[in-house]
CSV table of C-alpha atoms and ligand atoms in Angstrom, one decimal:
chain,number,residue,atom,x,y,z
R,1,MET,CA,90.2,119.3,62.7
R,2,ALA,CA,90.1,122.3,61.2
R,3,ILE,CA,92.8,123.7,59.0
R,4,LEU,CA,93.8,127.3,59.0
R,5,VAL,CA,93.8,128.8,55.7
R,6,THR,CA,96.8,132.5,55.9
R,7,GLY,CA,95.5,135.2,53.1
R,8,GLY,CA,92.1,133.6,53.2
R,9,ALA,CA,90.5,136.6,52.5
R,10,GLY,CA,92.9,137.1,48.9
R,11,TYR,CA,92.3,135.5,45.7
R,12,ILE,CA,94.1,132.5,45.2
R,13,GLY,CA,92.9,132.4,49.3
R,14,SER,CA,88.9,132.9,49.2
R,15,VAL,CA,88.1,129.9,46.0
R,16,THR,CA,91.3,127.7,47.9
R,17,VAL,CA,88.7,128.2,51.4
R,18,GLU,CA,85.6,127.9,49.5
R,19,MET,CA,86.2,124.5,47.6
R,20,LEU,CA,87.4,122.7,51.5
R,21,THR,CA,84.2,124.2,53.2
R,22,ALA,CA,82.3,122.7,50.0
R,23,GLN,CA,83.9,119.6,50.6
R,24,GLY,CA,83.3,119.9,54.9
R,25,GLU,CA,86.0,120.5,55.9
R,26,THR,CA,86.7,122.8,59.2
R,27,VAL,CA,88.3,125.9,57.9
R,28,VAL,CA,89.6,129.1,59.9
R,29,VAL,CA,90.8,132.3,58.4
R,30,VAL,CA,93.4,134.2,59.7
R,31,ASP,CA,93.9,137.9,57.3
R,32,ASN,CA,95.1,141.1,58.5
R,33,LEU,CA,93.2,143.0,55.2
R,34,SER,CA,95.8,144.5,53.9
R,35,ARG,CA,95.5,143.1,51.1
R,36,GLY,CA,93.0,141.1,51.1
R,37,HIS,CA,89.0,141.0,51.5
R,38,ARG,CA,86.7,140.9,54.4
R,39,ALA,CA,83.8,140.2,52.5
R,40,ALA,CA,86.1,137.8,50.0
R,41,VAL,CA,85.2,135.2,52.9
R,42,ASP,CA,81.8,133.7,53.8
R,43,PRO,CA,80.9,134.7,57.0
R,44,GLY,CA,79.8,131.1,58.3
R,45,VAL,CA,83.4,130.9,58.2
R,46,GLN,CA,85.8,131.6,61.4
R,47,PHE,CA,87.4,135.0,61.3
R,48,TYR,CA,90.5,136.4,62.7
R,49,GLN,CA,91.6,139.4,61.7
R,50,GLY,CA,95.4,139.5,61.9
R,51,ASP,CA,98.7,139.0,61.1
R,52,VAL,CA,100.6,135.8,60.7
R,53,GLY,CA,103.5,136.3,63.0
R,54,ASP,CA,101.7,137.7,65.4
R,55,ARG,CA,102.6,134.7,68.1
R,56,ASP,CA,99.9,135.9,70.6
R,57,LEU,CA,97.1,136.1,68.3
R,58,VAL,CA,98.6,132.1,66.6
R,59,LYS,CA,99.0,130.7,69.9
R,60,ARG,CA,94.2,132.2,70.9
R,61,ILE,CA,94.2,130.7,67.5
R,62,THR,CA,95.7,127.2,68.3
R,63,ASP,CA,93.7,127.1,71.4
R,64,GLU,CA,90.4,128.0,70.3
R,65,ASN,CA,90.3,125.7,67.7
R,66,GLN,CA,91.3,122.1,66.9
R,67,ILE,CA,94.4,123.3,64.3
R,68,GLU,CA,96.1,120.2,61.8
R,69,SER,CA,96.9,121.2,59.0
R,70,CYS,CA,97.8,124.5,57.8
R,71,ILE,CA,97.2,126.6,54.0
R,72,HIS,CA,99.9,129.3,54.3
R,73,PHE,CA,99.2,132.3,51.5
R,74,ALA,CA,99.0,135.5,53.4
R,75,ALA,CA,102.6,136.7,51.8
R,76,PHE,CA,102.6,140.2,49.6
R,77,ALA,CA,103.4,139.5,46.1
R,78,TYR,CA,104.6,141.6,43.7
R,79,VAL,CA,107.5,141.4,42.5
R,80,GLY,CA,108.0,145.1,41.5
R,81,GLU,CA,106.5,146.6,44.7
R,82,SER,CA,109.1,144.2,46.5
R,83,VAL,CA,112.3,145.3,44.2
R,84,GLU,CA,111.5,148.6,45.1
R,85,GLN,CA,110.2,147.7,48.9
R,86,PRO,CA,113.0,144.5,49.5
R,87,ALA,CA,112.1,145.0,53.6
R,88,LEU,CA,108.8,144.9,53.7
R,89,TYR,CA,108.9,141.8,51.6
R,90,PHE,CA,111.7,140.5,53.4
R,91,GLN,CA,109.6,141.2,56.7
R,92,ASN,CA,106.8,140.1,55.5
R,93,ASN,CA,107.5,137.1,53.8
R,94,VAL,CA,110.1,135.7,54.8
R,95,GLY,CA,109.7,137.4,59.5
R,96,GLN,CA,106.2,136.4,59.6
R,97,GLY,CA,106.0,133.3,57.6
R,98,ILE,CA,109.2,132.3,60.5
R,99,ALA,CA,107.2,133.4,62.8
R,100,LEU,CA,104.4,131.6,61.6
R,101,LEU,CA,105.7,128.2,61.3
R,102,ASP,CA,107.8,128.7,64.8
R,103,SER,CA,103.9,129.1,66.2
R,104,LEU,CA,102.0,126.2,64.7
R,105,ILE,CA,105.2,124.3,65.5
R,106,LYS,CA,104.9,125.0,69.1
R,107,ALA,CA,101.3,124.1,68.6
R,108,GLY,CA,102.0,120.3,67.1
R,109,VAL,CA,100.5,121.6,63.5
R,110,ASP,CA,102.3,119.9,60.9
R,111,ARG,CA,101.7,119.5,58.3
R,112,ILE,CA,101.7,123.2,55.7
R,113,VAL,CA,100.5,123.9,52.3
R,114,PHE,CA,103.5,126.6,50.9
R,115,SER,CA,102.2,129.2,48.1
R,116,SER,CA,106.0,128.4,46.1
R,117,THR,CA,106.1,130.9,43.0
R,118,CYS,CA,107.8,130.1,39.3
R,119,ALA,CA,109.4,133.7,40.3
R,120,THR,CA,111.9,131.0,42.7
R,121,TYR,CA,113.5,129.0,39.7
R,122,GLY,CA,114.5,133.6,38.2
R,123,GLU,CA,115.4,133.8,34.9
R,124,PRO,CA,115.0,130.6,32.9
R,125,GLN,CA,117.7,127.7,31.8
R,126,GLU,CA,115.9,125.8,29.8
R,127,VAL,CA,111.4,124.9,29.5
R,128,PRO,CA,109.2,123.8,30.7
R,129,ILE,CA,110.6,124.7,33.7
R,130,ALA,CA,111.4,120.9,35.5
R,131,GLU,CA,110.9,121.3,40.2
R,132,THR,CA,114.6,120.1,39.5
R,133,HIS,CA,116.2,123.4,37.2
R,134,PRO,CA,117.8,125.8,39.1
R,135,GLN,CA,116.4,128.7,41.3
R,136,HIS,CA,118.0,132.0,41.1
R,137,PRO,CA,115.1,134.0,42.9
R,138,THR,CA,115.9,137.9,40.7
R,139,ASN,CA,114.3,140.2,42.9
R,140,PRO,CA,112.8,140.2,46.3
R,141,TYR,CA,109.9,138.4,46.3
R,142,GLY,CA,110.7,135.4,45.0
R,143,TRP,CA,113.8,135.5,47.3
R,144,SER,CA,111.7,136.0,50.2
R,145,LYS,CA,110.0,132.7,48.8
R,146,PHE,CA,112.6,131.0,48.7
R,147,MET,CA,113.8,131.0,51.5
R,148,ILE,CA,111.4,130.1,53.9
R,149,GLU,CA,110.9,126.9,51.7
R,150,ARG,CA,114.8,126.2,52.6
R,151,ALA,CA,113.5,127.7,56.8
R,152,LEU,CA,110.7,124.2,55.8
R,153,GLU,CA,112.6,122.4,54.8
R,154,ALA,CA,115.3,122.3,58.2
R,155,CYS,CA,111.9,122.9,59.9
R,156,ASP,CA,111.2,119.3,57.7
R,157,HIS,CA,114.8,117.8,59.2
R,158,ALA,CA,114.6,119.5,62.6
R,159,TYR,CA,110.7,119.0,64.4
R,160,GLY,CA,109.4,116.2,61.2
R,161,LEU,CA,107.5,119.3,60.2
R,162,LYS,CA,105.7,118.0,56.5
R,163,PHE,CA,105.3,120.2,53.6
R,164,VAL,CA,104.7,120.0,50.4
R,165,ALA,CA,105.6,123.6,48.7
R,166,LEU,CA,103.1,124.7,46.1
R,167,ARG,CA,105.0,126.8,42.7
R,168,TYR,CA,102.3,128.7,40.8
R,169,PHE,CA,102.8,129.6,38.0
R,170,ASN,CA,100.9,132.3,37.2
R,171,ALA,CA,97.1,132.2,38.9
R,172,ALA,CA,93.7,133.2,36.7
R,173,GLY,CA,90.5,133.3,36.4
R,174,ALA,CA,87.3,132.8,39.2
R,175,THR,CA,84.3,131.5,40.4
R,176,ALA,CA,81.1,132.7,41.1
R,177,ALA,CA,81.3,134.4,44.5
R,178,HIS,CA,85.2,134.9,44.0
R,179,GLY,CA,87.6,136.9,41.8
R,180,GLU,CA,89.8,138.4,41.2
R,181,HIS,CA,90.3,142.8,42.7
R,182,HIS,CA,93.9,143.5,43.7
R,183,GLU,CA,94.4,147.9,44.9
R,184,PRO,CA,97.6,148.4,42.4
R,185,GLU,CA,96.0,145.7,39.7
R,186,SER,CA,99.7,143.7,38.4
R,187,HIS,CA,97.7,141.9,36.8
R,188,LEU,CA,97.5,141.1,32.6
R,189,ILE,CA,94.3,138.9,32.9
R,190,PRO,CA,92.3,141.5,35.8
R,191,ASN,CA,93.7,144.3,33.2
R,192,VAL,CA,92.8,143.4,29.8
R,193,LEU,CA,88.9,143.1,31.8
R,194,ARG,CA,89.7,146.1,33.7
R,195,ALA,CA,89.5,147.8,29.5
R,196,ALA,CA,87.3,145.4,28.2
R,197,LEU,CA,84.3,147.8,30.8
R,198,GLY,CA,85.8,151.3,29.9
R,199,HIS,CA,87.7,151.2,33.4
R,200,LEU,CA,90.6,151.5,32.0
R,201,SER,CA,91.8,153.1,28.5
R,202,HIS,CA,94.2,150.7,27.5
R,203,VAL,CA,96.2,147.8,28.6
R,204,SER,CA,100.5,148.2,28.9
R,205,VAL,CA,102.1,145.5,26.6
R,206,PHE,CA,105.5,145.6,28.7
R,207,GLY,CA,107.9,144.2,25.9
R,208,SER,CA,107.8,143.3,22.1
R,209,ASP,CA,110.8,141.9,20.7
R,210,TYR,CA,111.3,138.6,22.9
R,211,GLU,CA,112.3,136.4,20.8
R,212,THR,CA,109.0,134.9,21.4
R,213,PRO,CA,106.8,134.2,17.1
R,214,ASP,CA,104.4,137.2,18.4
R,215,GLY,CA,107.4,139.0,20.4
R,216,THR,CA,105.9,139.5,23.7
R,217,ALA,CA,106.2,137.1,27.1
R,218,ILE,CA,104.9,134.0,27.5
R,219,ARG,CA,103.3,132.7,30.7
R,220,ASP,CA,101.4,129.8,31.9
R,221,TYR,CA,97.4,130.5,33.0
R,222,ILE,CA,96.1,128.1,35.6
R,223,HIS,CA,93.1,128.8,36.5
R,224,VAL,CA,92.9,129.7,40.1
R,225,LEU,CA,90.2,127.0,40.2
R,226,ASP,CA,92.8,124.2,39.5
R,227,LEU,CA,95.4,126.0,41.9
R,228,ALA,CA,92.9,125.1,45.1
R,229,SER,CA,91.9,122.3,43.8
R,230,ALA,CA,95.2,121.4,43.4
R,231,HIS,CA,96.1,122.9,47.4
R,232,ILE,CA,93.3,120.2,48.3
R,233,ALA,CA,95.0,117.5,47.3
R,234,ALA,CA,98.8,118.4,48.7
R,235,LEU,CA,96.9,118.4,51.8
R,236,GLN,CA,94.9,114.3,51.6
R,237,TYR,CA,99.6,114.1,50.1
R,238,LEU,CA,100.3,114.4,53.5
R,239,ARG,CA,97.2,113.6,55.3
R,240,GLY,CA,98.7,110.1,54.2
R,241,GLY,CA,102.1,110.4,55.2
R,242,GLY,CA,103.8,111.8,52.0
R,243,GLU,CA,107.6,113.2,52.8
R,244,SER,CA,107.8,117.3,51.9
R,245,THR,CA,108.7,118.1,48.1
R,246,ALA,CA,107.6,120.7,46.0
R,247,ILE,CA,105.8,120.6,43.4
R,248,ASN,CA,105.3,123.0,40.2
R,249,LEU,CA,101.4,124.0,39.4
R,250,GLY,CA,100.6,124.7,35.2
R,251,THR,CA,99.1,124.1,32.8
R,252,GLY,CA,101.9,123.3,30.5
R,253,ASN,CA,100.5,125.2,27.9
R,254,GLY,CA,102.7,129.0,27.3
R,255,TYR,CA,100.0,132.5,26.1
R,256,SER,CA,101.9,134.8,24.9
R,257,VAL,CA,100.6,138.9,25.5
R,258,LEU,CA,99.3,138.9,22.6
R,259,GLU,CA,97.5,135.7,22.1
R,260,LEU,CA,95.2,136.7,25.1
R,261,ILE,CA,94.2,139.5,24.6
R,262,ALA,CA,92.9,138.9,20.9
R,263,CYS,CA,91.7,136.0,23.6
R,264,ALA,CA,90.3,138.4,25.9
R,265,ARG,CA,88.9,140.4,22.7
R,266,GLU,CA,86.9,137.1,21.5
R,267,VAL,CA,85.8,135.9,25.2
R,268,THR,CA,84.6,139.6,25.3
R,269,GLY,CA,83.5,141.1,22.5
R,270,ARG,CA,84.9,144.1,23.4
R,271,THR,CA,87.6,146.7,22.4
R,272,ILE,CA,90.8,145.8,24.4
R,273,GLU,CA,93.7,148.8,23.6
R,274,ILE,CA,97.1,148.3,24.1
R,275,ASN,CA,100.4,150.2,24.6
R,276,LEU,CA,103.3,148.5,23.9
R,277,GLU,CA,105.8,149.5,26.0
R,278,PRO,CA,109.8,148.6,26.6
R,279,ARG,CA,110.2,145.3,28.5
R,280,ARG,CA,109.8,145.5,32.7
R,281,PRO,CA,113.3,144.1,33.8
R,282,GLY,CA,113.5,140.7,35.5
R,283,ASP,CA,110.8,140.0,32.5
R,284,PRO,CA,111.9,136.3,31.7
R,285,SER,CA,110.8,135.9,27.7
R,286,ARG,CA,108.2,132.3,28.9
R,287,LEU,CA,107.4,130.3,31.7
R,288,VAL,CA,106.0,127.4,31.3
R,289,ALA,CA,105.8,125.0,33.2
R,290,ASP,CA,106.8,120.8,33.3
R,291,ASP,CA,103.4,120.3,35.4
R,292,ARG,CA,104.2,116.7,35.2
R,293,LYS,CA,105.5,116.3,39.2
R,294,ALA,CA,101.5,116.9,40.2
R,295,ARG,CA,99.0,114.1,37.7
R,296,GLU,CA,102.8,112.1,39.9
R,297,VAL,CA,103.4,112.4,43.6
R,298,LEU,CA,99.4,114.6,43.8
R,299,SER,CA,97.3,112.4,40.7
R,300,TRP,CA,95.9,115.4,39.6
R,301,ALA,CA,95.6,117.2,36.7
R,302,PRO,CA,94.3,120.3,35.5
R,303,ALA,CA,90.2,120.6,35.0
R,304,HIS,CA,90.1,124.5,33.4
R,305,ASP,CA,93.0,124.4,31.4
R,306,ASN,CA,91.7,126.9,28.0
R,307,LEU,CA,92.9,130.1,28.6
R,308,ALA,CA,89.1,131.5,26.9
R,309,ALA,CA,87.5,129.0,29.3
R,310,ILE,CA,89.5,131.2,32.1
R,311,ILE,CA,89.4,134.1,31.2
R,312,GLN,CA,85.3,133.8,30.8
R,313,SER,CA,84.9,133.1,34.7
R,314,ALA,CA,86.9,136.1,35.1
R,315,TRP,CA,84.5,137.6,32.9
R,316,THR,CA,81.7,137.0,34.4
R,317,TRP,CA,82.4,137.8,37.9
R,318,HIS,CA,84.3,141.5,36.4
R,319,LEU,CA,80.7,141.9,35.1
R,320,ALA,CA,79.0,141.6,38.0
R,321,HIS,CA,81.3,143.4,40.3
R,322,PRO,CA,82.9,146.3,38.5
R,323,ASP,CA,83.9,147.6,40.9
R,324,GLY,CA,86.2,144.5,42.2
R,325,TYR,CA,85.0,143.5,46.2
R,326,PRO,CA,83.2,146.6,48.4
R,327,ALA,CA,85.8,149.1,49.1
R,328,ASP,CA,84.3,149.6,53.1
R,329,ASP,CA,84.7,146.0,53.4
R,330,LYS,CA,87.9,146.4,55.9
Q,1,NAD,N1,98.2,134.7,41.8
Q,1,NAD,C1,99.5,134.7,42.0
Q,1,NAD,O1,99.2,135.2,40.0
Q,1,NAD,C2,100.7,133.8,42.4
Q,1,NAD,C3,101.6,133.2,41.7
Q,1,NAD,C4,102.1,132.6,42.2
Q,1,NAD,C5,103.0,132.7,43.9
Q,1,NAD,N2,101.2,133.0,44.2
Q,1,NAD,C6,101.4,133.3,45.9
Q,1,NAD,O2,100.2,132.8,46.6
Q,1,NAD,C7,99.6,134.1,47.1
Q,1,NAD,C8,98.2,134.3,47.0
Q,1,NAD,O3,98.7,134.8,45.9
Q,1,NAD,P1,97.0,136.3,45.9
Q,1,NAD,O4,97.3,136.2,44.6
Q,1,NAD,O5,95.8,135.4,46.0
Q,1,NAD,O6,97.8,137.3,46.7
Q,1,NAD,P2,96.5,138.0,48.0
Q,1,NAD,O7,97.3,139.6,47.5
Q,1,NAD,O8,94.6,138.3,47.4
Q,1,NAD,O9,96.3,137.3,48.9
Q,1,NAD,C9,97.2,137.6,49.4
Q,1,NAD,C10,95.7,137.9,51.3
Q,1,NAD,O10,97.8,137.6,52.6
Q,1,NAD,C11,96.8,138.6,53.0
Q,1,NAD,N3,99.3,139.7,54.5
Q,1,NAD,C12,99.5,139.9,53.5
Q,1,NAD,N4,100.5,139.5,54.7
Q,1,NAD,C13,100.3,139.7,55.6
Q,1,NAD,C14,100.6,139.5,57.0
Q,1,NAD,N5,100.7,139.5,57.0
Q,1,NAD,N6,99.4,138.3,57.7
Q,1,NAD,C15,98.4,138.2,57.8
Q,1,NAD,N7,97.7,138.8,56.0
Q,1,NAD,C16,98.8,139.0,55.4
Q,1,NAD,C17,96.4,140.0,52.3
Q,1,NAD,O11,95.4,140.6,53.0
Q,1,NAD,C18,95.8,139.0,51.0
Q,1,NAD,O12,94.2,138.6,51.3
Q,1,NAD,C19,100.7,134.7,47.6
Q,1,NAD,O13,101.5,133.7,49.1
Q,1,NAD,C20,101.4,134.3,46.6
Q,1,NAD,O14,102.3,135.1,46.3
Q,1,NAD,C21,100.6,133.5,44.0
């Protein structure tokens, strides 16, 4: 029996595939490489290039492999891009996501672990944010994930599809083999490290007048290895007959942008220039997970919740791959 990993050529997907195969699981990856890298998928892993919304392709995959569950990472994930091109996000994340669910149900696959996000909560009313916090996304990206969560609930009700929606906070860090390479890059840590490598003249710090101790926004950074192990724990939970649910993945620790940059300067020993810029619309001041449910329901805890260690792992990957994955890997 195999696990279908969508988006397995992307950042979090590639690390999860690495961990699943290391644990002896059989994995099949589908990715259209629109944002991912062929080189991020081990040549020993069965790989299909194409869209998750391509029903013929997903039927071929489920016909050719005994798929018992799906981990669904494939999506577009830039908040700013989603504000500028909402149709692209609803089409890719929701339209294709629903087609995937339908294909899986028709093939008899009844377990899915879904990449959701803290962006489904919107502006927090209280921090740390628990799963019971109201969900009012402030951008189309967050809405696209919100909609798939609701579709999963309806599919559970109608067809008995069991799911865990994992609402991640900020993924960060790397393994020796797999790291974060997006074009353009919108995430803070890779941009900070690009500045440390001299590939960027400075790091833009968006907002220095938030109601936080140093005025910059506070986020909860979770190591990508901890995200991967949580997906495997969620899969085991479903295999054990667990009910459908939504679970935050964070560490419960918040760091400001300036704290993170200071930590990166220490880890890298390099100069990292910053530029203070206005707030970006829709960026909350503080996003920190209440991470108790993951510990209770999945018997999981982050093993790498030290910011310096997270940055060190990403720095090691960036030093080994200063230009990221090869450009001709599509
Ligand atoms: N990175 C984070 O901090 C973060 C936080 C919360 C949630 N998430 C979610 O986690 C998932 C993975 O994030 P990531 O940072 O690894 O992103 P990523 O862009 O590195 O990976 C996504 C992968 O999906 C593929 N893809 C996109 N649309 C597809 C489609 N229609 N068909 C087939 N393949 C498709 C891309 O080519 C890419 O390889 C996403 O769903 C994202 O929304 C990420």
